[in-house]
Amino acid sequence: MGRALRPHLPGGTFHIVARCQGREALFSPELRTALVGLLREHVAFSDAELFAYVVMPNHVHLVVQQGRAPLWRLMQPLLRRTALVVHRVYRRQGHVFERRYRSRPCSTPDHFRNAIVYTHLNPVRAGLCATPADYPWSSHGAWLGDDAAVDGRPSPVALARAATVFASAPVRTPGELCRDYLAFLEWRQACDDVLAGDAGAECAPSPEPAGPPVECGDANWAQFLAPPADGWGGDGRGSEAGGSRARVARPELATIAAAALKEVAPGLPSSMVRSRWGGPAYVRARRTIIVRAAAAGYRVREIAAYLRISTTAVSGVLTSERKRLLASSP
């Protein structure tokens, strides 16, 4: 009997788990640091985006948004390199991971938020540390504004869109989004404490504490990260081998442009980015719009038509951005 096909959902976000054979703790602190470097390298050379990670002694959690390529284009070489490192360090052969990695799509904003927080709370729940900040092999620090990972290099996670799903108000600065994320994480910890206190008790379960407001985060999820509108594709399931190509939910180009202008060139009239006017503010805003539109799934010709510039100019911006990202990886 053949293996079940994995879901193929371009633009969808997945919570991924890969566990060592027999739950053996093969990842020493040095190996965990090396695996963070491997993760950065393989994310940089894929079209996927990494939103959260944690490297535990015997397993790995990732929260990843799939690009147009299937997930295995990221995961297969990453896990193969990981296995080779383990073989070399321990001078052993055979399987390192117990099975294929597990991937579960995040279908709602609440699922997404909980996948992020579950990933970062994993070391605490395993008894490895008292708080997520005490565990250096995760992206929790990046979510709090620390740009450096445990190996001293830039964090491999991309938070520009992901952090907005925790927003408690319509307009939030990066620092405010950090506090929104932390408030949600602390609420989940409080819920864990309630469940632990109720364990074995014969009385009625205690009510969960009230959670932080997330309505604005739900709206941001719908705009920036929601899975394709037609779900799993034309066959109702979708797969990496069949089914019609799923469409990626994406914001309007005008919405992307307005958000970019507000952030990088607040004094620039919106009509200017679609003109041939020059100037540093125009160049900065146009570059931001191009990068964000491409990340949202727009093609070069669509972006060029909206900005009324050549496709060569759009391609040049995207090429230089890719080179910049690759230069920051080992």
PDB file of N, CA, C and O in Angstrom, residues 65-122:
ATOM      1  N   GLN A  65       5.284  28.702   6.191  1.00  0.00           N
ATOM      2  CA  GLN A  65       4.329  28.975   5.115  1.00  0.00           C
ATOM      3  C   GLN A  65       4.902  28.423   3.807  1.00  0.00           C
ATOM      4  O   GLN A  65       6.005  28.787   3.390  1.00  0.00           O
ATOM      5  N   GLN A  66       4.156  27.542   3.191  1.00  0.00           N
ATOM      6  CA  GLN A  66       4.586  26.947   1.924  1.00  0.00           C
ATOM      7  C   GLN A  66       4.553  27.991   0.819  1.00  0.00           C
ATOM      8  O   GLN A  66       3.642  28.808   0.734  1.00  0.00           O
ATOM      9  N   GLY A  67       5.568  27.955  -0.029  1.00  0.00           N
ATOM     10  CA  GLY A  67       5.557  28.782  -1.223  1.00  0.00           C
ATOM     11  C   GLY A  67       4.867  28.045  -2.361  1.00  0.00           C
ATOM     12  O   GLY A  67       3.990  27.216  -2.140  1.00  0.00           O
ATOM     13  N   ARG A  68       5.293  28.316  -3.570  1.00  0.00           N
ATOM     14  CA  ARG A  68       4.710  27.606  -4.708  1.00  0.00           C
ATOM     15  C   ARG A  68       5.252  26.185  -4.822  1.00  0.00           C
ATOM     16  O   ARG A  68       4.600  25.302  -5.352  1.00  0.00           O
ATOM     17  N   ALA A  69       6.459  25.967  -4.311  1.00  0.00           N
ATOM     18  CA  ALA A  69       7.056  24.626  -4.352  1.00  0.00           C
ATOM     19  C   ALA A  69       6.477  23.772  -3.231  1.00  0.00           C
ATOM     20  O   ALA A  69       6.080  24.279  -2.185  1.00  0.00           O
ATOM     21  N   PRO A  70       6.419  22.445  -3.410  1.00  0.00           N
ATOM     22  CA  PRO A  70       5.951  21.552  -2.344  1.00  0.00           C
ATOM     23  C   PRO A  70       6.829  21.651  -1.105  1.00  0.00           C
ATOM     24  O   PRO A  70       8.006  22.009  -1.185  1.00  0.00           O
ATOM     25  N   LEU A  71       6.267  21.297   0.028  1.00  0.00           N
ATOM     26  CA  LEU A  71       7.007  21.376   1.287  1.00  0.00           C
ATOM     27  C   LEU A  71       8.265  20.505   1.285  1.00  0.00           C
ATOM     28  O   LEU A  71       9.249  20.843   1.933  1.00  0.00           O
ATOM     29  N   TRP A  72       8.225  19.382   0.578  1.00  0.00           N
ATOM     30  CA  TRP A  72       9.382  18.491   0.617  1.00  0.00           C
ATOM     31  C   TRP A  72      10.626  19.142   0.025  1.00  0.00           C
ATOM     32  O   TRP A  72      11.753  18.743   0.351  1.00  0.00           O
ATOM     33  N   ARG A  73      10.449  20.163  -0.815  1.00  0.00           N
ATOM     34  CA  ARG A  73      11.612  20.857  -1.368  1.00  0.00           C
ATOM     35  C   ARG A  73      12.423  21.547  -0.273  1.00  0.00           C
ATOM     36  O   ARG A  73      13.625  21.782  -0.439  1.00  0.00           O
ATOM     37  N   LEU A  74      11.767  21.909   0.820  1.00  0.00           N
ATOM     38  CA  LEU A  74      12.469  22.446   1.988  1.00  0.00           C
ATOM     39  C   LEU A  74      12.860  21.337   2.956  1.00  0.00           C
ATOM     40  O   LEU A  74      14.017  21.253   3.399  1.00  0.00           O
ATOM     41  N   MET A  75      11.912  20.452   3.280  1.00  0.00           N
ATOM     42  CA  MET A  75      12.108  19.525   4.380  1.00  0.00           C
ATOM     43  C   MET A  75      13.048  18.368   4.033  1.00  0.00           C
ATOM     44  O   MET A  75      13.829  17.923   4.879  1.00  0.00           O
ATOM     45  N   GLN A  76      12.976  17.844   2.811  1.00  0.00           N
ATOM     46  CA  GLN A  76      13.805  16.686   2.481  1.00  0.00           C
ATOM     47  C   GLN A  76      15.295  16.987   2.573  1.00  0.00           C
ATOM     48  O   GLN A  76      16.031  16.275   3.268  1.00  0.00           O
ATOM     49  N   PRO A  77      15.806  18.046   1.944  1.00  0.00           N
ATOM     50  CA  PRO A  77      17.246  18.319   2.087  1.00  0.00           C
ATOM     51  C   PRO A  77      17.624  18.741   3.500  1.00  0.00           C
ATOM     52  O   PRO A  77      18.728  18.427   3.968  1.00  0.00           O
ATOM     53  N   LEU A  78      16.728  19.433   4.210  1.00  0.00           N
ATOM     54  CA  LEU A  78      17.026  19.835   5.582  1.00  0.00           C
ATOM     55  C   LEU A  78      17.199  18.620   6.485  1.00  0.00           C
ATOM     56  O   LEU A  78      18.185  18.523   7.235  1.00  0.00           O
ATOM     57  N   LEU A  79      16.273  17.678   6.414  1.00  0.00           N
ATOM     58  CA  LEU A  79      16.372  16.486   7.271  1.00  0.00           C
ATOM     59  C   LEU A  79      17.502  15.567   6.824  1.00  0.00           C
ATOM     60  O   LEU A  79      18.118  14.891   7.655  1.00  0.00           O
ATOM     61  N   ARG A  80      17.781  15.524   5.527  1.00  0.00           N
ATOM     62  CA  ARG A  80      18.899  14.711   5.053  1.00  0.00           C
ATOM     63  C   ARG A  80      20.225  15.261   5.574  1.00  0.00           C
ATOM     64  O   ARG A  80      21.077  14.503   6.066  1.00  0.00           O
ATOM     65  N   ARG A  81      20.412  16.576   5.512  1.00  0.00           N
ATOM     66  CA  ARG A  81      21.631  17.184   6.043  1.00  0.00           C
ATOM     67  C   ARG A  81      21.737  16.961   7.547  1.00  0.00           C
ATOM     68  O   ARG A  81      22.821  16.715   8.080  1.00  0.00           O
ATOM     69  N   THR A  82      20.600  17.065   8.230  1.00  0.00           N
ATOM     70  CA  THR A  82      20.597  16.835   9.679  1.00  0.00           C
ATOM     71  C   THR A  82      21.048  15.415   9.997  1.00  0.00           C
ATOM     72  O   THR A  82      21.867  15.185  10.898  1.00  0.00           O
ATOM     73  N   ALA A  83      20.516  14.441   9.253  1.00  0.00           N
ATOM     74  CA  ALA A  83      20.892  13.046   9.477  1.00  0.00           C
ATOM     75  C   ALA A  83      22.378  12.831   9.214  1.00  0.00           C
ATOM     76  O   ALA A  83      23.054  12.101   9.959  1.00  0.00           O
ATOM     77  N   LEU A  84      22.922  13.457   8.191  1.00  0.00           N
ATOM     78  CA  LEU A  84      24.351  13.301   7.889  1.00  0.00           C
ATOM     79  C   LEU A  84      25.217  13.872   9.003  1.00  0.00           C
ATOM     80  O   LEU A  84      26.263  13.302   9.351  1.00  0.00           O
ATOM     81  N   VAL A  85      24.790  14.997   9.575  1.00  0.00           N
ATOM     82  CA  VAL A  85      25.535  15.575  10.692  1.00  0.00           C
ATOM     83  C   VAL A  85      25.516  14.635  11.889  1.00  0.00           C
ATOM     84  O   VAL A  85      26.545  14.406  12.545  1.00  0.00           O
ATOM     85  N   VAL A  86      24.352  14.065  12.186  1.00  0.00           N
ATOM     86  CA  VAL A  86      24.238  13.128  13.303  1.00  0.00           C
ATOM     87  C   VAL A  86      25.115  11.902  13.062  1.00  0.00           C
ATOM     88  O   VAL A  86      25.820  11.430  13.964  1.00  0.00           O
ATOM     89  N   HIS A  87      25.099  11.356  11.839  1.00  0.00           N
ATOM     90  CA  HIS A  87      25.932  10.198  11.511  1.00  0.00           C
ATOM     91  C   HIS A  87      27.411  10.510  11.725  1.00  0.00           C
ATOM     92  O   HIS A  87      28.168   9.684  12.261  1.00  0.00           O
ATOM     93  N   ARG A  88      27.826  11.692  11.303  1.00  0.00           N
ATOM     94  CA  ARG A  88      29.236  12.051  11.417  1.00  0.00           C
ATOM     95  C   ARG A  88      29.652  12.224  12.879  1.00  0.00           C
ATOM     96  O   ARG A  88      30.716  11.761  13.289  1.00  0.00           O
ATOM     97  N   VAL A  89      28.807  12.875  13.672  1.00  0.00           N
ATOM     98  CA  VAL A  89      29.156  13.143  15.069  1.00  0.00           C
ATOM     99  C   VAL A  89      29.195  11.861  15.885  1.00  0.00           C
ATOM    100  O   VAL A  89      30.115  11.628  16.682  1.00  0.00           O
ATOM    101  N   TYR A  90      28.195  10.994  15.683  1.00  0.00           N
ATOM    102  CA  TYR A  90      28.097   9.776  16.498  1.00  0.00           C
ATOM    103  C   TYR A  90      28.725   8.549  15.835  1.00  0.00           C
ATOM    104  O   TYR A  90      28.733   7.462  16.419  1.00  0.00           O
ATOM    105  N   ARG A  91      29.205   8.717  14.599  1.00  0.00           N
ATOM    106  CA  ARG A  91      29.813   7.617  13.849  1.00  0.00           C
ATOM    107  C   ARG A  91      28.861   6.413  13.807  1.00  0.00           C
ATOM    108  O   ARG A  91      29.212   5.290  14.185  1.00  0.00           O
ATOM    109  N   ARG A  92      27.668   6.694  13.318  1.00  0.00           N
ATOM    110  CA  ARG A  92      26.647   5.652  13.254  1.00  0.00           C
ATOM    111  C   ARG A  92      25.952   5.702  11.909  1.00  0.00           C
ATOM    112  O   ARG A  92      26.132   6.645  11.132  1.00  0.00           O
ATOM    113  N   GLN A  93      25.161   4.684  11.632  1.00  0.00           N
ATOM    114  CA  GLN A  93      24.383   4.620  10.401  1.00  0.00           C
ATOM    115  C   GLN A  93      22.936   4.324  10.753  1.00  0.00           C
ATOM    116  O   GLN A  93      22.602   4.075  11.911  1.00  0.00           O
ATOM    117  N   GLY A  94      22.094   4.328   9.726  1.00  0.00           N
ATOM    118  CA  GLY A  94      20.696   4.001   9.944  1.00  0.00           C
ATOM    119  C   GLY A  94      19.827   5.236  10.082  1.00  0.00           C
ATOM    120  O   GLY A  94      20.272   6.378   9.921  1.00  0.00           O
ATOM    121  N   HIS A  95      18.562   4.987  10.371  1.00  0.00           N
ATOM    122  CA  HIS A  95      17.586   6.076  10.449  1.00  0.00           C
ATOM    123  C   HIS A  95      17.872   6.993  11.635  1.00  0.00           C
ATOM    124  O   HIS A  95      18.192   6.545  12.733  1.00  0.00           O
ATOM    125  N   VAL A  96      17.717   8.268  11.390  1.00  0.00           N
ATOM    126  CA  VAL A  96      17.788   9.257  12.461  1.00  0.00           C
ATOM    127  C   VAL A  96      16.385   9.656  12.892  1.00  0.00           C
ATOM    128  O   VAL A  96      16.108   9.798  14.088  1.00  0.00           O
ATOM    129  N   PHE A  97      15.467   9.806  11.925  1.00  0.00           N
ATOM    130  CA  PHE A  97      14.091  10.194  12.235  1.00  0.00           C
ATOM    131  C   PHE A  97      13.177   8.974  12.172  1.00  0.00           C
ATOM    132  O   PHE A  97      13.347   8.097  11.330  1.00  0.00           O
ATOM    133  N   GLU A  98      12.206   8.937  13.063  1.00  0.00           N
ATOM    134  CA  GLU A  98      11.385   7.744  13.215  1.00  0.00           C
ATOM    135  C   GLU A  98      10.396   7.539  12.074  1.00  0.00           C
ATOM    136  O   GLU A  98       9.939   6.427  11.836  1.00  0.00           O
ATOM    137  N   ARG A  99      10.026   8.584  11.393  1.00  0.00           N
ATOM    138  CA  ARG A  99       9.036   8.498  10.324  1.00  0.00           C
ATOM    139  C   ARG A  99       9.147   9.760   9.471  1.00  0.00           C
ATOM    140  O   ARG A  99       9.979  10.624   9.727  1.00  0.00           O
ATOM    141  N   ARG A 100       8.310   9.836   8.472  1.00  0.00           N
ATOM    142  CA  ARG A 100       8.232  11.085   7.724  1.00  0.00           C
ATOM    143  C   ARG A 100       7.817  12.217   8.661  1.00  0.00           C
ATOM    144  O   ARG A 100       7.089  11.995   9.629  1.00  0.00           O
ATOM    145  N   TYR A 101       8.279  13.415   8.366  1.00  0.00           N
ATOM    146  CA  TYR A 101       7.856  14.544   9.193  1.00  0.00           C
ATOM    147  C   TYR A 101       6.336  14.707   9.113  1.00  0.00           C
ATOM    148  O   TYR A 101       5.707  14.412   8.094  1.00  0.00           O
ATOM    149  N   ARG A 102       5.751  15.137  10.197  1.00  0.00           N
ATOM    150  CA  ARG A 102       4.315  15.372  10.238  1.00  0.00           C
ATOM    151  C   ARG A 102       4.039  16.843   9.941  1.00  0.00           C
ATOM    152  O   ARG A 102       4.731  17.732  10.448  1.00  0.00           O
ATOM    153  N   SER A 103       3.041  17.099   9.139  1.00  0.00           N
ATOM    154  CA  SER A 103       2.700  18.470   8.775  1.00  0.00           C
ATOM    155  C   SER A 103       1.186  18.667   8.891  1.00  0.00           C
ATOM    156  O   SER A 103       0.416  17.929   8.281  1.00  0.00           O
ATOM    157  N   ARG A 104       0.785  19.622   9.697  1.00  0.00           N
ATOM    158  CA  ARG A 104      -0.622  19.907   9.906  1.00  0.00           C
ATOM    159  C   ARG A 104      -0.910  21.345   9.491  1.00  0.00           C
ATOM    160  O   ARG A 104      -0.282  22.274  10.005  1.00  0.00           O
ATOM    161  N   PRO A 105      -1.821  21.566   8.557  1.00  0.00           N
ATOM    162  CA  PRO A 105      -2.094  22.939   8.113  1.00  0.00           C
ATOM    163  C   PRO A 105      -2.791  23.759   9.191  1.00  0.00           C
ATOM    164  O   PRO A 105      -3.662  23.271   9.905  1.00  0.00           O
ATOM    165  N   CYS A 106      -2.390  25.011   9.313  1.00  0.00           N
ATOM    166  CA  CYS A 106      -3.047  25.959  10.223  1.00  0.00           C
ATOM    167  C   CYS A 106      -4.207  26.596   9.455  1.00  0.00           C
ATOM    168  O   CYS A 106      -3.991  27.441   8.589  1.00  0.00           O
ATOM    169  N   SER A 107      -5.413  26.167   9.763  1.00  0.00           N
ATOM    170  CA  SER A 107      -6.580  26.579   8.968  1.00  0.00           C
ATOM    171  C   SER A 107      -7.283  27.806   9.512  1.00  0.00           C
ATOM    172  O   SER A 107      -8.139  28.368   8.838  1.00  0.00           O
ATOM    173  N   THR A 108      -6.963  28.236  10.722  1.00  0.00           N
ATOM    174  CA  THR A 108      -7.614  29.405  11.329  1.00  0.00           C
ATOM    175  C   THR A 108      -6.558  30.266  12.010  1.00  0.00           C
ATOM    176  O   THR A 108      -5.464  29.778  12.344  1.00  0.00           O
ATOM    177  N   PRO A 109      -6.858  31.539  12.261  1.00  0.00           N
ATOM    178  CA  PRO A 109      -5.876  32.374  12.970  1.00  0.00           C
ATOM    179  C   PRO A 109      -5.584  31.871  14.375  1.00  0.00           C
ATOM    180  O   PRO A 109      -4.447  31.965  14.847  1.00  0.00           O
ATOM    181  N   ASP A 110      -6.592  31.317  15.057  1.00  0.00           N
ATOM    182  CA  ASP A 110      -6.354  30.798  16.402  1.00  0.00           C
ATOM    183  C   ASP A 110      -5.422  29.589  16.357  1.00  0.00           C
ATOM    184  O   ASP A 110      -4.563  29.426  17.225  1.00  0.00           O
ATOM    185  N   HIS A 111      -5.609  28.741  15.352  1.00  0.00           N
ATOM    186  CA  HIS A 111      -4.711  27.591  15.168  1.00  0.00           C
ATOM    187  C   HIS A 111      -3.286  28.077  14.930  1.00  0.00           C
ATOM    188  O   HIS A 111      -2.322  27.539  15.498  1.00  0.00           O
ATOM    189  N   PHE A 112      -3.137  29.092  14.125  1.00  0.00           N
ATOM    190  CA  PHE A 112      -1.813  29.643  13.825  1.00  0.00           C
ATOM    191  C   PHE A 112      -1.161  30.203  15.087  1.00  0.00           C
ATOM    192  O   PHE A 112       0.007  29.898  15.387  1.00  0.00           O
ATOM    193  N   ARG A 113      -1.898  31.018  15.839  1.00  0.00           N
ATOM    194  CA  ARG A 113      -1.340  31.589  17.064  1.00  0.00           C
ATOM    195  C   ARG A 113      -0.910  30.501  18.037  1.00  0.00           C
ATOM    196  O   ARG A 113       0.166  30.565  18.645  1.00  0.00           O
ATOM    197  N   ASN A 114      -1.749  29.494  18.191  1.00  0.00           N
ATOM    198  CA  ASN A 114      -1.429  28.426  19.129  1.00  0.00           C
ATOM    199  C   ASN A 114      -0.260  27.570  18.655  1.00  0.00           C
ATOM    200  O   ASN A 114       0.505  27.048  19.473  1.00  0.00           O
ATOM    201  N   ALA A 115      -0.100  27.419  17.328  1.00  0.00           N
ATOM    202  CA  ALA A 115       1.054  26.675  16.805  1.00  0.00           C
ATOM    203  C   ALA A 115       2.351  27.414  17.126  1.00  0.00           C
ATOM    204  O   ALA A 115       3.353  26.800  17.517  1.00  0.00           O
ATOM    205  N   ILE A 116       2.347  28.743  16.975  1.00  0.00           N
ATOM    206  CA  ILE A 116       3.531  29.544  17.306  1.00  0.00           C
ATOM    207  C   ILE A 116       3.869  29.405  18.783  1.00  0.00           C
ATOM    208  O   ILE A 116       5.014  29.125  19.176  1.00  0.00           O
ATOM    209  N   VAL A 117       2.860  29.613  19.626  1.00  0.00           N
ATOM    210  CA  VAL A 117       3.089  29.594  21.074  1.00  0.00           C
ATOM    211  C   VAL A 117       3.428  28.182  21.554  1.00  0.00           C
ATOM    212  O   VAL A 117       4.290  28.002  22.421  1.00  0.00           O
ATOM    213  N   TYR A 118       2.773  27.162  20.996  1.00  0.00           N
ATOM    214  CA  TYR A 118       3.095  25.775  21.361  1.00  0.00           C
ATOM    215  C   TYR A 118       4.563  25.477  21.066  1.00  0.00           C
ATOM    216  O   TYR A 118       5.250  24.833  21.864  1.00  0.00           O
ATOM    217  N   THR A 119       5.026  25.938  19.918  1.00  0.00           N
ATOM    218  CA  THR A 119       6.420  25.722  19.541  1.00  0.00           C
ATOM    219  C   THR A 119       7.362  26.335  20.569  1.00  0.00           C
ATOM    220  O   THR A 119       8.318  25.706  21.027  1.00  0.00           O
ATOM    221  N   HIS A 120       7.102  27.576  20.959  1.00  0.00           N
ATOM    222  CA  HIS A 120       8.002  28.270  21.879  1.00  0.00           C
ATOM    223  C   HIS A 120       7.878  27.788  23.331  1.00  0.00           C
ATOM    224  O   HIS A 120       8.831  27.917  24.108  1.00  0.00           O
ATOM    225  N   LEU A 121       6.713  27.236  23.689  1.00  0.00           N
ATOM    226  CA  LEU A 121       6.536  26.728  25.051  1.00  0.00           C
ATOM    227  C   LEU A 121       6.990  25.281  25.201  1.00  0.00           C
ATOM    228  O   LEU A 121       7.021  24.757  26.311  1.00  0.00           O
ATOM    229  N   ASN A 122       7.361  24.646  24.099  1.00  0.00           N
ATOM    230  CA  ASN A 122       7.745  23.232  24.157  1.00  0.00           C
ATOM    231  C   ASN A 122       8.863  22.944  25.150  1.00  0.00           C
ATOM    232  O   ASN A 122       8.770  21.986  25.926  1.00  0.00           O
TER     233      ASN A 122
END
